[in-house]
Short mmCIF file of C-alpha atoms in Angstrom, two decimals:
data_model
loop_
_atom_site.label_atom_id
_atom_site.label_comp_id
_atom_site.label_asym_id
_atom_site.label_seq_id
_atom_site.Cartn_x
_atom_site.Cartn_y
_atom_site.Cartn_z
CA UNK X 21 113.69 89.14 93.17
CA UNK X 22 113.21 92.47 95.14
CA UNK X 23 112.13 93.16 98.49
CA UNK X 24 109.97 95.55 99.33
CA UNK X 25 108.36 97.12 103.01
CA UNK X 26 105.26 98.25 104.10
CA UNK X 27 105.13 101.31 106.20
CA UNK X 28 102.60 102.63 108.17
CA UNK X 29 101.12 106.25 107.46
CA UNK X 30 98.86 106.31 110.48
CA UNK X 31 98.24 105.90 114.18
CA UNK X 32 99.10 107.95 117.13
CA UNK X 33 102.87 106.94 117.03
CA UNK X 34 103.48 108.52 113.18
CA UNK X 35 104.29 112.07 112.44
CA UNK X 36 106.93 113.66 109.55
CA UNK X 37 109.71 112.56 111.65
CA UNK X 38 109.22 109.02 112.35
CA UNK X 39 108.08 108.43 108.99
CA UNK X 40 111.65 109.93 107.87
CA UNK X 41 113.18 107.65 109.70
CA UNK X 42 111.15 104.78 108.64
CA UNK X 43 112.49 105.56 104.63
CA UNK X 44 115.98 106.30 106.34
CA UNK X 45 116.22 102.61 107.63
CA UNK X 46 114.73 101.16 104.75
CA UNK X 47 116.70 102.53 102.23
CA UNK X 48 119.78 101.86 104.41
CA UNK X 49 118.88 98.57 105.13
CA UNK X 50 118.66 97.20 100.97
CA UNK X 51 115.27 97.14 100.77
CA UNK X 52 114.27 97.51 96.98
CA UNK X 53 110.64 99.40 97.54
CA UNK X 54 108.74 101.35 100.17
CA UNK X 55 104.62 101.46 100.10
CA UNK X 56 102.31 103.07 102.58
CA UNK X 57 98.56 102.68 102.47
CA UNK X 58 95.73 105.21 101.52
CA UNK X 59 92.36 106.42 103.58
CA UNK X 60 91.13 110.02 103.00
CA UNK X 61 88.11 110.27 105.83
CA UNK X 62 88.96 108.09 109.14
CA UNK X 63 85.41 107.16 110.00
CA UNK X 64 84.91 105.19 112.38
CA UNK X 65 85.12 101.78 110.53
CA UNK X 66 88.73 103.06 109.13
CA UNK X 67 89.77 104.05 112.47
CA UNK X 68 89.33 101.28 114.51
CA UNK X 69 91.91 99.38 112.30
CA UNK X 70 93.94 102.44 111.34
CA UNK X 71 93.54 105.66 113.85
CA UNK X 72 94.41 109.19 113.30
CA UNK X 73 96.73 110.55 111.80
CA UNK X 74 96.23 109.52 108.81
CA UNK X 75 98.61 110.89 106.11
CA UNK X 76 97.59 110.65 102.68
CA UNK X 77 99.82 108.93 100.24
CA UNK X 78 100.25 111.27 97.61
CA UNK X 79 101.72 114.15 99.71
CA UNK X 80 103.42 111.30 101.66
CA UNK X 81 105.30 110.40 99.47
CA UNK X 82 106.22 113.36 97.90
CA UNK X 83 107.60 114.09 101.19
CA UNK X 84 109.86 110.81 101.39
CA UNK X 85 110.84 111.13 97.57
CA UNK X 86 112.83 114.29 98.77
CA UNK X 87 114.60 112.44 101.53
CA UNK X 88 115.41 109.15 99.98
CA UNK X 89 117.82 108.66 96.62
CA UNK X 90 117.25 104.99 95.42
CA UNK X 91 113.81 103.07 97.08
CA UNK X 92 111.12 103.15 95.05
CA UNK X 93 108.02 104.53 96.28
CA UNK X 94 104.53 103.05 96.29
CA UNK X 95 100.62 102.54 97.39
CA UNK X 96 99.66 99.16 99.23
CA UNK X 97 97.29 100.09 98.23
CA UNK X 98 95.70 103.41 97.14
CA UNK X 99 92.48 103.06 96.73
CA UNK X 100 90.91 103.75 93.44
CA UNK X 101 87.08 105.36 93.20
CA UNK X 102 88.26 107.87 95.87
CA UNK X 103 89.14 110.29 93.44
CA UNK X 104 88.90 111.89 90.18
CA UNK X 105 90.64 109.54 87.66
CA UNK X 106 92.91 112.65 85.99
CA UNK X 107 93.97 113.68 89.18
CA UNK X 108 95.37 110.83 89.92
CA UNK X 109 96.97 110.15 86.49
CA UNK X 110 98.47 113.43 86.78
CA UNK X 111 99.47 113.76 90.76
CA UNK X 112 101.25 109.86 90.00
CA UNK X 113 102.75 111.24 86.81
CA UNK X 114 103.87 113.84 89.06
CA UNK X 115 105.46 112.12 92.03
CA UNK X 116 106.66 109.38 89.32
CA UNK X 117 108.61 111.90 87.67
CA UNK X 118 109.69 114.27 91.20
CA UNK X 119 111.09 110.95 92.13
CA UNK X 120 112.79 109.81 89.00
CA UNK X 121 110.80 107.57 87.77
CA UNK X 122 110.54 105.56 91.44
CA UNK X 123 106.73 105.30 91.81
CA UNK X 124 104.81 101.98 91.60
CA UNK X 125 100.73 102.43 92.16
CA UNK X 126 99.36 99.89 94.31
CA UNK X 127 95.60 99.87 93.65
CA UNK X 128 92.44 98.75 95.12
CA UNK X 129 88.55 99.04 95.54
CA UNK X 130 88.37 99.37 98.91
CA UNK X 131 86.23 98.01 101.91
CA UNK X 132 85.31 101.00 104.12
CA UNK X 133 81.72 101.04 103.52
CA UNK X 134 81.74 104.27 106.02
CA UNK X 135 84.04 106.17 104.34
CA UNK X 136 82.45 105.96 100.88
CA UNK X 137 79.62 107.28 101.90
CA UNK X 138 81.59 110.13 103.62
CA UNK X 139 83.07 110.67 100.10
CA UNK X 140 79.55 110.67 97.95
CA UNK X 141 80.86 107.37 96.44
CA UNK X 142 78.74 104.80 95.74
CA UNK X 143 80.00 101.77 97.65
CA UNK X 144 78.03 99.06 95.43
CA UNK X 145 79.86 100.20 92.58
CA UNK X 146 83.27 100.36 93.31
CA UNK X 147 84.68 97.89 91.19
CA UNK X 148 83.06 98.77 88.51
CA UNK X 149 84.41 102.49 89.12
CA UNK X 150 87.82 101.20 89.72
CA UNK X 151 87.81 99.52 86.08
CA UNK X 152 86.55 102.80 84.50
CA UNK X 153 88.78 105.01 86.53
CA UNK X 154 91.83 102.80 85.60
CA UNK X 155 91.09 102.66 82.04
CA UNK X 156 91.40 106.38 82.10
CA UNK X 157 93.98 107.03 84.12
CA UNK X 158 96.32 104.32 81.23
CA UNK X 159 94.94 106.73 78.78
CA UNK X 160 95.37 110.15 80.37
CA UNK X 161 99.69 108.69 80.24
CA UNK X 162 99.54 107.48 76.94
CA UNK X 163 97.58 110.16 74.77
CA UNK X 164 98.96 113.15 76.75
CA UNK X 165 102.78 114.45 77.01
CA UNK X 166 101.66 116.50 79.97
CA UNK X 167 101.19 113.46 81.82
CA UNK X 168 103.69 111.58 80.55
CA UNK X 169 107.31 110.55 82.91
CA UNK X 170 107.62 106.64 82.34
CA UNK X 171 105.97 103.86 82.68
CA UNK X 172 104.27 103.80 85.90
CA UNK X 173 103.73 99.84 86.95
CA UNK X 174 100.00 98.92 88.33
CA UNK X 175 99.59 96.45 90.55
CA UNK X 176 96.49 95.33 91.58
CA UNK X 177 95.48 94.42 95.09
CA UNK X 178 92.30 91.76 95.84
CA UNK X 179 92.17 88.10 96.98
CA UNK X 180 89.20 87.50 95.25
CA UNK X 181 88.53 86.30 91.67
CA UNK X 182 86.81 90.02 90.89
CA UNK X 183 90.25 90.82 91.67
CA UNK X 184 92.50 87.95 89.82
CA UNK X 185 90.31 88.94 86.74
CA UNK X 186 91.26 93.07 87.35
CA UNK X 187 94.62 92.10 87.44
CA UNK X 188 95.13 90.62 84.48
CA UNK X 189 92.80 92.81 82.47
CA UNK X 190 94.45 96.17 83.70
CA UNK X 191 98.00 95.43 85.91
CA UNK X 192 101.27 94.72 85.21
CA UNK X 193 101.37 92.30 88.67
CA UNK X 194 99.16 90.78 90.97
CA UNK X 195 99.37 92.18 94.47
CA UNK X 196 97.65 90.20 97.13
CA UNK X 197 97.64 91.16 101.16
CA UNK X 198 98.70 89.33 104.42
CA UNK X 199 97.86 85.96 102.85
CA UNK X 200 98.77 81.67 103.71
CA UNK X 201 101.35 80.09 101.23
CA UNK X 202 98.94 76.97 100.57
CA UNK X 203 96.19 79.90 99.31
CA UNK X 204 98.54 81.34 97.10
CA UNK X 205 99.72 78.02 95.73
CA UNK X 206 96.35 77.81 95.06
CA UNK X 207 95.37 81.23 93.69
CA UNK X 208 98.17 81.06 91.44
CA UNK X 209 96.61 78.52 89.71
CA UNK X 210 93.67 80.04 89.32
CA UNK X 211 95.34 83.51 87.86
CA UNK X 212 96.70 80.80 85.13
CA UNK X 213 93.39 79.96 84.27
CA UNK X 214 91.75 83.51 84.26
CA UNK X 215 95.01 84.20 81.95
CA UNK X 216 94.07 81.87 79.43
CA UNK X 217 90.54 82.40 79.30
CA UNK X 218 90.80 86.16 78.69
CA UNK X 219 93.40 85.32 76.41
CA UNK X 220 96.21 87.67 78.23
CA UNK X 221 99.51 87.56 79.62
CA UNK X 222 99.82 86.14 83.37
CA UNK X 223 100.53 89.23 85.21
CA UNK X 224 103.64 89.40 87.59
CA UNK X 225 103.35 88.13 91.05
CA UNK X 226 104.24 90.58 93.81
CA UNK X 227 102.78 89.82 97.20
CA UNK X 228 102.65 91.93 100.66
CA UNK X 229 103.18 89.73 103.22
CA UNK X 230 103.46 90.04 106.97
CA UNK X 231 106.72 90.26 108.67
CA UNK X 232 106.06 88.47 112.35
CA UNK X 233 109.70 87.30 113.90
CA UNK X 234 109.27 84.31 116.70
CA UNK X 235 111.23 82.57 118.92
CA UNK X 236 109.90 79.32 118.21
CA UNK X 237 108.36 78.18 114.97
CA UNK X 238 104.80 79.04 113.94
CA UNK X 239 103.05 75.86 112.96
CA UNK X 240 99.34 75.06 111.36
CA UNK X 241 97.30 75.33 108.10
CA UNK X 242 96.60 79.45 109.53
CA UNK X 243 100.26 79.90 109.36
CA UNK X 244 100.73 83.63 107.43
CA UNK X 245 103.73 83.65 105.14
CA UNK X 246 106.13 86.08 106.86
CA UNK X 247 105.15 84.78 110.43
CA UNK X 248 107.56 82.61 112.68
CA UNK X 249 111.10 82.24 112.90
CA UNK X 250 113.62 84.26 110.84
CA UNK X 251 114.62 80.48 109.32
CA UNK X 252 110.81 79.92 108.39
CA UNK X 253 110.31 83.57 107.04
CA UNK X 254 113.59 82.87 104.67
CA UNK X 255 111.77 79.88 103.53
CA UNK X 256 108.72 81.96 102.74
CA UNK X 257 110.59 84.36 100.99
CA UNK X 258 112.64 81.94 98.85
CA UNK X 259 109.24 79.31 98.25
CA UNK X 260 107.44 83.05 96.91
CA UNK X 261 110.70 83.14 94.72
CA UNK X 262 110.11 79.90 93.48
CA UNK X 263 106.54 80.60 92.46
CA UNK X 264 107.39 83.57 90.36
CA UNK X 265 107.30 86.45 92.82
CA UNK X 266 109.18 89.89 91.09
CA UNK X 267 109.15 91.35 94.78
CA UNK X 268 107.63 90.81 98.19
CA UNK X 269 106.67 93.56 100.03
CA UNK X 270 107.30 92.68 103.82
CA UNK X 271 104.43 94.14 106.09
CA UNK X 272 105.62 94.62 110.28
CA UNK X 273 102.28 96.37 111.09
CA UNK X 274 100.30 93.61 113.11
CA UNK X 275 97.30 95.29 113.70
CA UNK X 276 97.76 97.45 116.69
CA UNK X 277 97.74 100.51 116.12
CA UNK X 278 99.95 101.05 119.44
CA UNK X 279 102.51 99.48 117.56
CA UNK X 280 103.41 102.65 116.22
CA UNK X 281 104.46 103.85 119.27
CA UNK X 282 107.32 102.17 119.35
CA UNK X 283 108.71 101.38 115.71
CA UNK X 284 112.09 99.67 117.15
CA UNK X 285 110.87 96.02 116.86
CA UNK X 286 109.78 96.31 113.77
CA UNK X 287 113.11 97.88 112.41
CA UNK X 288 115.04 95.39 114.50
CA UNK X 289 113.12 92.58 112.91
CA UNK X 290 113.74 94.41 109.14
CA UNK X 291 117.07 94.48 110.06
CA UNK X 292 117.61 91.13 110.91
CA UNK X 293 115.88 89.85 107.45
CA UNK X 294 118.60 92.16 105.66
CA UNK X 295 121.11 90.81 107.52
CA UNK X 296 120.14 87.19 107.04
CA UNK X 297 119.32 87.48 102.97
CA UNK X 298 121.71 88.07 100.15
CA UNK X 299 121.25 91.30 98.63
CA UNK X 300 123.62 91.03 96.00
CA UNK X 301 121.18 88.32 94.39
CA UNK X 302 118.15 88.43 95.99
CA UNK X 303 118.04 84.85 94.92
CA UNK X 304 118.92 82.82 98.13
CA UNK X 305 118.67 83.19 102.17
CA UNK X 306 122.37 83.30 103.79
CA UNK X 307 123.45 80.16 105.46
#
């Protein structure tokens, strides 16, 4: 299993640098995969979560492709009927193939009511779009060499069953957000049975969950996976492991955007998840 780390692209603390040394540390650190998220217009339902600036994924990570060797690169997630689907086959193709072959798209429909309507996108149809605009983007890579640089993987974001049934129709994994380990017991299930009755494969599991360190242990059924001590965020890592995960993608961002300000605890609380797994497997916490 891999391990993967959400970094944030936004809020008044980010800028070129910081967001250097974010892909510096993780890359140092072990850490198999870095994502970043994707907004085009912050209106004002996008920035009250996720301020200015805003850097969009695409060019940001174009930018950390040149200043990182091994990590793979990736949207968590980018979000799909925001743009043209052959531009995006052909600026991932791109990056995919700038990188060597490092890129893994993260996809979504998206929530910001606001912000579609900034766009000219009709927000009552975005899953439908995002179906459409997938299906064309899988054909763009196959039927054209222009496009082609690899196989880039899709995984596809949503806790809902609209999105259990998009991921097995159109991803190679199953990417859901921030969620509790009894849901995704749960959910997991329910992927099985959407499996079998479209008569498809069961797509990989690869969940983002948070990364919250404690002093003392989180307890309660609203309990995140990824929140509490460094012991009980092992335990979610290895019980994700145990239900199939490929990778976990570790998210530090908690939701203030003033958290950006000052990066350190979250590196200090990556760091202390590197030191405490075993890299060399990525099959069992450290005693």
């Amino acid at each position: 299993m891999q391990i993967g780390v959400n970094v944030p692209n936004f809020g008044p603390g980010t800028d070129p640098a910081v967001l250097r040394r974010w892909a510096q540390i993780v890359e140092s650190l072990g850490y198999d995969l870095l994502m970043i998220s994707d907004h085009v217009v912050v209106t004002p339902d996008v920035a009250e979560q996720y301020p200015a600036p805003f850097y969009e994924p695409f060019t940001t990570l174009a930018w950390l492709a040149g200043v990182t060797e091994r990590v793979r690169l990736g949207t968590s997630v980018l979000i799909v009927p925001y743009r043209h689907p052959l531009l995006v086959a052909r600026m991932a193709a791109n990056l995919n193939r700038f990188s060597g072959g490092r890129l893994v798209l993260g996809v979504g429909v998206g929530w910001a009511r606001q912000e579609f309507d900034a766009l000219g996108v009709p927000f009552e149809q975005r899953g439908r779009l995002t179906d459409d605009h997938l299906r064309t983007m899988r054909a763009a890579w196959a039927d054209e060499d222009d496009y082609r640089s690899g196989q880039i993987p899709i995984w596809v974001g949503g806790n809902g069953d609209a999105g259990l049934r998009r991921a097995v129709r159109l991803g190679e994994a199953w990417h859901p957000l921030r969620m509790t380990l009894p849901w995704l017991r749960d959910t997991a299930h329910r992927m099985k049975a959407v499996a079998d009755e479209l008569e498809r494969p069961v797509p990989a599991l690869a969940p983002r969950i948070v990364l919250r360190l404690t002093d003392v242990p989180v307890t309660g059924p609203e309990r995140r996976a990824g929140e509490g001590t460094i012991g009980q965020v092992l335990e979610d890592i290895e019980e994700l492991r145990l239900l199939g995960a490929e990778t976990v993608v570790l998210d530090p961002f908690d939701e203030d955007p003033a958290e950006t300000l000052h990066p350190q605890p979250a590196w200090r609380a990556l760091a202390t998840v590197a030191d405490r797994w075993t890299w060399g497997t990525h099959d069992s916490p450290k005693e």
